[in-house]
Short mmCIF file of C-alpha atoms and ligand atoms in Angstrom, two decimals:
data_model
loop_
_atom_site.label_atom_id
_atom_site.label_comp_id
_atom_site.label_asym_id
_atom_site.label_seq_id
_atom_site.Cartn_x
_atom_site.Cartn_y
_atom_site.Cartn_z
CA UNK A 1 23.94 132.91 102.93
CA UNK A 2 26.99 132.39 101.33
CA UNK A 3 30.36 131.46 102.65
CA UNK A 4 33.22 131.00 101.25
CA UNK A 5 35.31 127.91 103.23
CA UNK A 6 39.28 127.39 102.87
CA UNK A 7 40.70 124.61 103.64
CA UNK A 8 45.04 124.13 103.94
CA UNK A 9 45.42 122.26 106.63
CA UNK A 10 47.86 119.12 105.54
CA UNK A 11 47.62 118.59 102.06
CA UNK A 12 45.04 119.72 99.95
CA UNK A 13 44.58 123.84 98.30
CA UNK A 14 41.00 124.05 99.09
CA UNK A 15 38.24 126.67 98.73
CA UNK A 16 34.53 125.96 98.39
CA UNK A 17 31.48 128.47 98.25
CA UNK A 18 28.66 126.89 100.44
CA UNK A 19 24.86 128.45 100.50
CA UNK A 20 22.77 128.09 104.09
CA UNK A 21 25.05 125.94 105.49
CA UNK A 22 24.28 122.94 103.04
CA UNK A 23 23.81 124.08 99.30
CA UNK A 24 26.99 123.08 97.68
CA UNK A 25 27.74 125.42 95.25
CA UNK A 26 31.53 125.15 94.28
CA UNK A 27 33.92 122.83 95.65
CA UNK A 28 37.69 122.85 94.87
CA UNK A 29 40.18 120.75 95.73
CA UNK A 30 43.72 120.93 94.19
CA UNK A 31 45.50 117.92 95.87
CA UNK A 32 49.53 118.21 96.75
CA UNK A 33 49.74 113.96 96.92
CA UNK A 34 51.89 113.34 94.12
CA UNK A 35 54.41 115.81 95.05
CA UNK A 36 54.42 113.89 98.94
CA UNK A 37 54.02 110.56 97.60
CA UNK A 38 58.08 111.30 96.21
CA UNK A 39 58.66 110.79 99.87
CA UNK A 40 56.45 108.72 101.02
CA UNK A 41 54.16 110.39 103.75
CA UNK A 42 53.48 114.86 103.89
CA UNK A 43 56.51 117.38 104.35
CA UNK A 44 55.49 120.11 105.90
CA UNK A 45 57.54 122.54 104.44
CA UNK A 46 56.10 121.50 100.93
CA UNK A 47 53.21 122.35 101.85
CA UNK A 48 53.01 125.48 102.90
CA UNK A 49 55.33 126.01 100.29
CA UNK A 50 52.56 124.77 97.60
CA UNK A 51 49.85 125.88 99.62
CA UNK A 52 50.77 129.61 98.60
CA UNK A 53 51.32 128.81 94.77
CA UNK A 54 48.17 127.84 94.60
CA UNK A 55 45.34 129.41 97.27
CA UNK A 56 44.75 131.87 94.42
CA UNK A 57 44.07 129.85 91.77
CA UNK A 58 42.07 128.21 93.57
CA UNK A 59 40.15 130.59 95.19
CA UNK A 60 39.13 132.05 91.92
CA UNK A 61 38.23 128.86 90.64
CA UNK A 62 35.54 128.03 93.94
CA UNK A 63 33.87 131.56 92.96
CA UNK A 64 33.93 131.35 89.42
CA UNK A 65 32.41 127.67 89.65
CA UNK A 66 29.93 129.15 91.80
CA UNK A 67 29.10 131.78 89.21
CA UNK A 68 29.39 134.71 92.28
CA UNK A 69 31.58 137.42 92.61
CA UNK A 70 33.33 137.38 95.75
CA UNK A 71 31.88 141.58 97.24
CA UNK A 72 27.86 138.64 96.92
CA UNK A 73 30.13 136.56 99.54
CA UNK A 74 28.51 137.16 103.27
CA UNK A 75 31.20 135.38 104.82
CA UNK A 76 34.96 133.76 104.74
CA UNK A 77 35.58 130.28 106.84
CA UNK A 78 39.06 128.77 107.19
CA UNK A 79 40.61 126.07 109.01
CA UNK A 80 42.42 127.97 111.81
CA UNK A 81 43.78 124.12 113.47
CA UNK A 82 44.42 121.21 114.08
CA UNK A 83 46.66 120.44 111.04
CA UNK A 84 50.76 121.48 110.39
CA UNK A 85 51.42 125.08 111.40
CA UNK A 86 52.79 127.14 108.34
CA UNK A 87 49.98 125.32 106.44
CA UNK A 88 47.10 126.23 108.65
CA UNK A 89 49.19 130.23 108.16
CA UNK A 90 48.25 129.97 104.49
CA UNK A 91 44.50 129.65 104.79
CA UNK A 92 44.56 131.82 107.60
CA UNK A 93 46.09 135.13 106.32
CA UNK A 94 44.68 134.62 102.79
CA UNK A 95 41.14 134.32 104.55
CA UNK A 96 42.22 137.66 106.42
CA UNK A 97 43.29 139.66 103.94
CA UNK A 98 40.27 139.13 101.59
CA UNK A 99 37.70 139.53 104.14
CA UNK A 100 40.13 143.09 105.10
CA UNK A 101 39.93 143.90 101.52
CA UNK A 102 36.08 142.66 101.33
CA UNK A 103 34.72 144.25 104.17
CA UNK A 104 33.54 140.26 105.09
CA UNK A 105 32.97 138.64 108.74
CA UNK A 106 35.93 135.98 109.07
CA UNK A 107 35.39 133.27 110.97
CA UNK A 108 38.07 130.63 112.07
CA UNK A 109 37.00 127.15 112.31
CA UNK A 110 39.08 123.72 113.98
CA UNK A 111 39.33 121.48 111.04
CA UNK A 112 37.28 118.39 113.05
CA UNK A 113 33.82 120.74 113.66
CA UNK A 114 34.31 120.68 109.30
CA UNK A 115 34.13 117.35 109.27
CA UNK A 116 31.38 115.92 111.50
CA UNK A 117 29.64 119.21 109.58
CA UNK A 118 30.27 117.32 105.83
CA UNK A 119 27.42 115.48 106.54
CA UNK A 120 25.12 118.30 106.11
CA UNK A 121 26.10 119.39 102.31
CA UNK A 122 24.22 118.53 99.34
CA UNK A 123 25.13 119.69 95.37
CA UNK A 124 23.56 122.58 93.71
CA UNK A 125 26.45 123.07 91.57
CA UNK A 126 25.18 125.86 88.50
CA UNK A 127 26.02 123.48 85.86
CA UNK A 128 24.64 119.96 87.34
CA UNK A 129 21.71 118.65 84.89
CA UNK A 130 19.57 117.09 88.71
CA UNK A 131 20.79 119.24 92.05
CA UNK A 132 20.80 115.93 94.40
CA UNK A 133 18.31 115.67 96.38
CA UNK A 134 19.62 116.96 99.83
CA UNK A 135 20.49 113.98 102.53
CA UNK A 136 18.41 113.44 105.50
CA UNK A 137 20.24 116.28 109.06
CA UNK A 138 20.86 113.91 111.83
CA UNK A 139 19.01 115.08 114.58
CA UNK A 140 20.69 116.26 117.65
CA UNK A 141 22.46 114.54 120.33
CA UNK A 142 23.84 111.65 117.41
CA UNK A 143 26.54 110.05 117.39
CA UNK A 144 29.72 110.52 115.48
CA UNK A 145 32.75 108.16 114.39
CA UNK A 146 35.37 110.39 112.89
CA UNK A 147 37.82 108.57 111.20
CA UNK A 148 40.78 110.37 109.36
CA UNK A 149 45.00 110.22 109.20
CA UNK A 150 44.93 112.61 112.41
CA UNK A 151 42.29 111.31 114.72
CA UNK A 152 40.21 108.72 115.16
CA UNK A 153 37.29 109.63 117.47
CA UNK A 154 33.78 108.39 118.99
CA UNK A 155 32.01 111.61 119.74
CA UNK A 156 28.91 112.70 121.22
CA UNK A 157 26.98 116.39 119.41
CA UNK A 158 24.51 117.84 121.14
CA UNK A 159 24.60 120.58 118.39
CA UNK A 160 26.86 122.60 117.29
CA UNK A 161 30.37 123.94 118.67
CA UNK A 162 28.82 120.89 121.82
CA UNK A 163 30.49 118.30 121.41
CA UNK A 164 32.07 115.50 124.25
CA UNK A 165 34.26 112.72 123.63
CA UNK A 166 33.37 109.71 124.38
CA UNK A 167 36.64 107.65 122.94
CA UNK A 168 39.91 108.01 120.95
CA UNK A 169 42.52 106.13 119.97
CA UNK A 170 45.28 105.95 122.27
CA UNK A 171 48.10 105.00 119.64
CA UNK A 172 47.70 105.73 115.68
CA UNK A 173 44.24 106.67 114.44
CA UNK A 174 42.72 104.61 111.73
CA UNK A 175 44.14 106.75 108.67
CA UNK A 176 47.24 106.06 110.04
CA UNK A 177 47.87 103.30 110.25
CA UNK A 178 46.23 102.51 106.91
CA UNK A 179 49.14 104.50 105.41
CA UNK A 180 52.03 102.99 107.38
CA UNK A 181 50.43 99.62 106.46
CA UNK A 182 49.90 100.49 102.48
CA UNK A 183 53.96 101.94 102.60
CA UNK A 184 54.80 98.15 103.44
CA UNK A 185 52.86 96.58 101.24
CA UNK A 186 54.74 98.74 99.20
CA UNK A 187 51.48 100.99 97.80
CA UNK A 188 53.01 104.55 98.33
CA UNK A 189 50.82 106.80 99.99
CA UNK A 190 48.68 107.36 100.46
CA UNK A 191 48.15 103.50 101.89
CA UNK A 192 44.13 103.68 102.46
CA UNK A 193 42.88 104.18 99.04
CA UNK A 194 45.24 101.26 97.57
CA UNK A 195 44.74 99.34 99.95
CA UNK A 196 40.64 100.11 99.84
CA UNK A 197 41.28 99.06 95.98
CA UNK A 198 43.10 96.22 96.74
CA UNK A 199 40.90 94.61 98.91
CA UNK A 200 37.92 94.81 97.00
CA UNK A 201 39.31 91.26 95.55
CA UNK A 202 40.95 89.86 98.32
CA UNK A 203 39.21 87.42 100.89
CA UNK A 204 39.49 89.08 104.70
CA UNK A 205 39.98 85.65 105.93
CA UNK A 206 43.34 84.78 104.55
CA UNK A 207 45.43 86.07 107.30
CA UNK A 208 44.41 86.37 110.69
CA UNK A 209 45.31 89.77 112.43
CA UNK A 210 44.60 91.34 115.61
CA UNK A 211 41.88 93.00 116.55
CA UNK A 212 42.86 95.58 119.21
CA UNK A 213 40.54 96.70 121.69
CA UNK A 214 41.90 97.97 124.30
CA UNK A 215 39.29 96.97 127.44
CA UNK A 216 36.41 95.37 125.94
CA UNK A 217 34.61 97.82 128.01
CA UNK A 218 35.46 101.67 127.19
CA UNK A 219 35.46 103.58 123.10
CA UNK A 220 38.79 103.44 123.24
CA UNK A 221 41.48 102.36 120.36
CA UNK A 222 44.27 101.25 119.37
CA UNK A 223 46.05 100.76 115.65
CA UNK A 224 49.86 100.28 116.57
CA UNK A 225 49.27 96.52 117.71
CA UNK A 226 47.23 95.76 114.66
CA UNK A 227 50.18 98.21 112.52
CA UNK A 228 52.92 95.81 114.28
CA UNK A 229 51.64 92.40 114.03
CA UNK A 230 51.78 93.42 110.03
CA UNK A 231 55.03 94.28 110.07
CA UNK A 232 56.68 91.01 112.04
CA UNK A 233 54.05 88.57 109.36
CA UNK A 234 56.58 90.91 106.37
CA UNK A 235 59.56 90.22 107.97
CA UNK A 236 61.84 88.08 106.51
CA UNK A 237 59.63 87.20 103.94
CA UNK A 238 59.08 87.41 100.01
CA UNK A 239 56.74 91.16 99.48
CA UNK A 240 53.24 89.90 98.91
CA UNK A 241 51.79 90.10 95.07
CA UNK A 242 49.00 89.51 92.97
CA UNK A 243 46.18 88.17 94.98
CA UNK A 244 48.42 87.32 97.94
CA UNK A 245 48.78 90.88 98.11
CA UNK A 246 44.77 91.54 97.64
CA UNK A 247 44.55 88.96 100.69
CA UNK A 248 46.84 91.14 102.94
CA UNK A 249 45.23 94.38 102.13
CA UNK A 250 40.97 92.45 103.05
CA UNK A 251 42.54 91.12 105.94
CA UNK A 252 44.35 94.81 106.89
CA UNK A 253 41.10 95.66 105.89
CA UNK A 254 39.11 93.82 107.44
CA UNK A 255 40.79 93.97 110.70
CA UNK A 256 39.95 97.57 111.42
CA UNK A 257 37.13 98.30 110.07
CA UNK A 258 35.45 95.58 112.48
CA UNK A 259 37.05 97.63 116.04
CA UNK A 260 35.41 100.39 113.61
CA UNK A 261 32.06 98.70 114.14
CA UNK A 262 32.65 97.13 117.10
CA UNK A 263 33.74 100.33 118.84
CA UNK A 264 30.81 102.33 117.53
CA UNK A 265 27.87 99.78 118.04
CA UNK A 266 28.93 99.76 121.68
CA UNK A 267 28.46 103.90 121.89
CA UNK A 268 25.16 103.67 120.34
CA UNK A 269 23.94 101.08 123.16
CA UNK A 270 26.01 102.99 126.05
CA UNK A 271 24.62 105.95 125.08
CA UNK A 272 20.81 105.28 123.49
CA UNK A 273 21.27 107.50 120.50
CA UNK A 274 20.50 105.61 117.49
CA UNK A 275 21.62 108.12 114.81
CA UNK A 276 25.94 107.37 113.59
CA UNK A 277 27.35 110.09 111.03
CA UNK A 278 30.63 109.13 110.47
CA UNK A 279 32.99 111.00 109.01
CA UNK A 280 37.23 112.16 107.30
CA UNK A 281 39.12 110.16 105.13
CA UNK A 282 38.93 106.95 106.27
CA UNK A 283 35.35 107.14 106.35
CA UNK A 284 35.80 106.87 102.64
CA UNK A 285 36.05 103.24 102.84
CA UNK A 286 34.28 100.80 101.08
CA UNK A 287 34.83 98.13 103.61
CA UNK A 288 33.95 100.73 106.93
CA UNK A 289 31.25 101.54 104.69
CA UNK A 290 29.77 98.36 104.11
CA UNK A 291 30.15 96.79 107.73
CA UNK A 292 28.45 100.21 109.01
CA UNK A 293 25.84 99.42 106.98
CA UNK A 294 24.90 95.48 107.73
CA UNK A 295 25.29 97.02 111.81
CA UNK A 296 22.91 99.79 110.89
CA UNK A 297 20.42 97.29 109.74
CA UNK A 298 20.76 94.51 112.32
CA UNK A 299 21.14 96.90 115.52
CA UNK A 300 17.96 99.47 114.00
CA UNK A 301 20.36 102.45 113.94
CA UNK A 302 20.18 105.50 111.13
CA UNK A 303 23.73 106.06 109.73
CA UNK A 304 24.60 108.84 108.14
CA UNK A 305 28.21 109.14 106.11
CA UNK A 306 29.10 111.84 103.54
CA UNK A 307 29.79 111.00 99.61
CA UNK A 308 33.79 109.95 99.57
CA UNK A 309 34.93 113.56 98.21
CA UNK A 310 33.48 114.98 101.04
CA UNK A 311 34.92 112.57 103.76
CA UNK A 312 38.53 113.10 103.08
CA UNK A 313 39.46 117.01 103.59
CA UNK A 314 37.26 119.35 101.67
CA UNK A 315 36.50 123.39 101.92
CA UNK A 316 32.38 123.05 101.62
CA UNK A 317 32.95 121.66 105.27
CA UNK A 318 35.00 124.53 106.85
CA UNK A 319 32.01 126.33 105.13
CA UNK A 320 29.54 124.78 106.26
CA UNK A 321 30.80 124.73 109.96
CA UNK A 322 31.41 127.67 109.83
CA UNK A 323 28.73 129.37 108.05
CA UNK A 324 26.59 127.72 111.53
CA UNK A 325 29.43 130.33 113.70
CA UNK A 326 28.68 133.25 111.61
CA UNK A 327 24.90 132.93 111.92
CA UNK A 328 25.28 133.03 115.35
CA UNK A 329 27.18 135.94 115.40
CA UNK A 330 30.80 134.93 115.98
CA UNK A 331 33.26 136.61 114.39
CA UNK A 332 37.84 136.42 114.13
CA UNK A 333 39.34 139.50 114.32
CA UNK A 334 42.45 140.29 112.13
CA UNK A 335 44.63 138.39 115.32
CA UNK A 336 43.10 135.26 114.33
CA UNK A 337 46.32 132.46 114.69
CA UNK A 338 46.33 128.76 113.59
CA UNK A 339 46.96 126.61 116.82
CA UNK A 340 48.04 123.33 115.07
CA UNK A 341 47.16 121.52 118.23
CA UNK A 342 43.49 122.24 118.76
CA UNK A 343 41.32 120.38 120.30
CA UNK A 344 37.12 119.85 119.05
O1 KG4 B 401 40.23 113.04 106.47
P1 KG4 B 401 41.15 113.33 105.33
O2 KG4 B 401 41.50 113.59 104.47
O3 KG4 B 401 42.57 114.49 106.45
C1 KG4 B 401 42.83 114.24 107.61
O4 KG4 B 401 42.32 115.44 108.16
O5 KG4 B 401 43.92 113.40 108.46
O6 KG4 B 401 42.40 111.99 105.94
C2 KG4 B 401 42.72 110.91 105.43
C3 KG4 B 401 43.62 109.62 105.49
C4 KG4 B 401 44.61 109.35 105.45
O7 KG4 B 401 45.10 108.34 106.67
C5 KG4 B 401 43.70 107.93 103.73
O8 KG4 B 401 44.93 107.34 103.88
C6 KG4 B 401 42.90 107.90 104.48
O9 KG4 B 401 42.44 108.78 105.34
N1 KG4 B 401 41.51 107.05 103.43
C7 KG4 B 401 41.47 105.98 103.18
C8 KG4 B 401 40.30 105.87 101.99
N2 KG4 B 401 40.47 107.26 101.79
C9 KG4 B 401 41.52 108.50 102.50
N3 KG4 B 401 41.85 105.14 104.40
C10 KG4 B 401 40.86 103.92 103.85
N4 KG4 B 401 40.25 103.56 103.18
C11 KG4 B 401 39.76 104.98 101.96
N5 KG4 B 401 38.76 104.73 100.92
ZN1 ZN B 402 40.11 116.07 107.65
#
């Protein structure tokens, strides 16, 4: 089954062709980061306009790189929420127009379900010399730590679409905290990647920052206190530079990673499920990947983390999640709309 995925929920215009919900035949992501960096964050109206300008060339490239004709497709999967309303509309209207013109079924996909499905994907690009070995598939039930710019949650997954929220952030998402602290440190937008890079050469014990664990026993998160602590530390002093900046980045990252690891281990113990999927943009963070790998070795659970390019927003994950829905007969009508606050 050949499915085209379309993703335009935020600041990436992406299209991808995926075979049988697992094999990535093409994966095109056009990032608007440079455009929004000028404003220090994503400007919704600018994002929508940019999606309009980019969506058709991105779709064409996805079909070309997969070496298929659009007529070869078995269906189209598109992000219907959550996200920015104007940005989502560009993807959804394009998908419906394409589905109507080609006579192909269309399905709306929850962006968060897409992140959860990224772990099933394996590269099979037509020009790849050696196809990558397929990653192991997590059994159901499994747990998922979803850490992105808008969400931080621990989820129990009993099957496609059968999810239970075990805990979530009470304030900022982990990615949001990375981005806000990045801004405070003068690292531009988005701060997550810059902090990750700096942290590699910094001392994580150089600065003492709070590790907020709201009610130690539950599975909720809170990052606003940490953000405030950083802001207070930076007040009335020269901005850190050089090694001190790296130390600061490493200390902040260690505080976030510490909380994420601790709550994930707690979820595994409470649920008695030794399989943890990690997804969302922050799952690309090297400190988090290393921290969770160490926890997995110590506690004896299986860890499943997609490669960094499939942690951040992409359309292959939307195609993967959409394939499962299309395969069981789900179809969207021409009245498919967007829902900026769509829950998982
Ligand atoms: O999943 P994603 O691409 O978009 C959303 O659905 O939100 O996540 C974007 C978030 C941003 O906050 C970005 O700073 C963060 O993921 N991020 C990272 C890294 N790469 C992306 N945070 C920490 N370390 C990284 N390497
Ligand atoms: Zn995302």
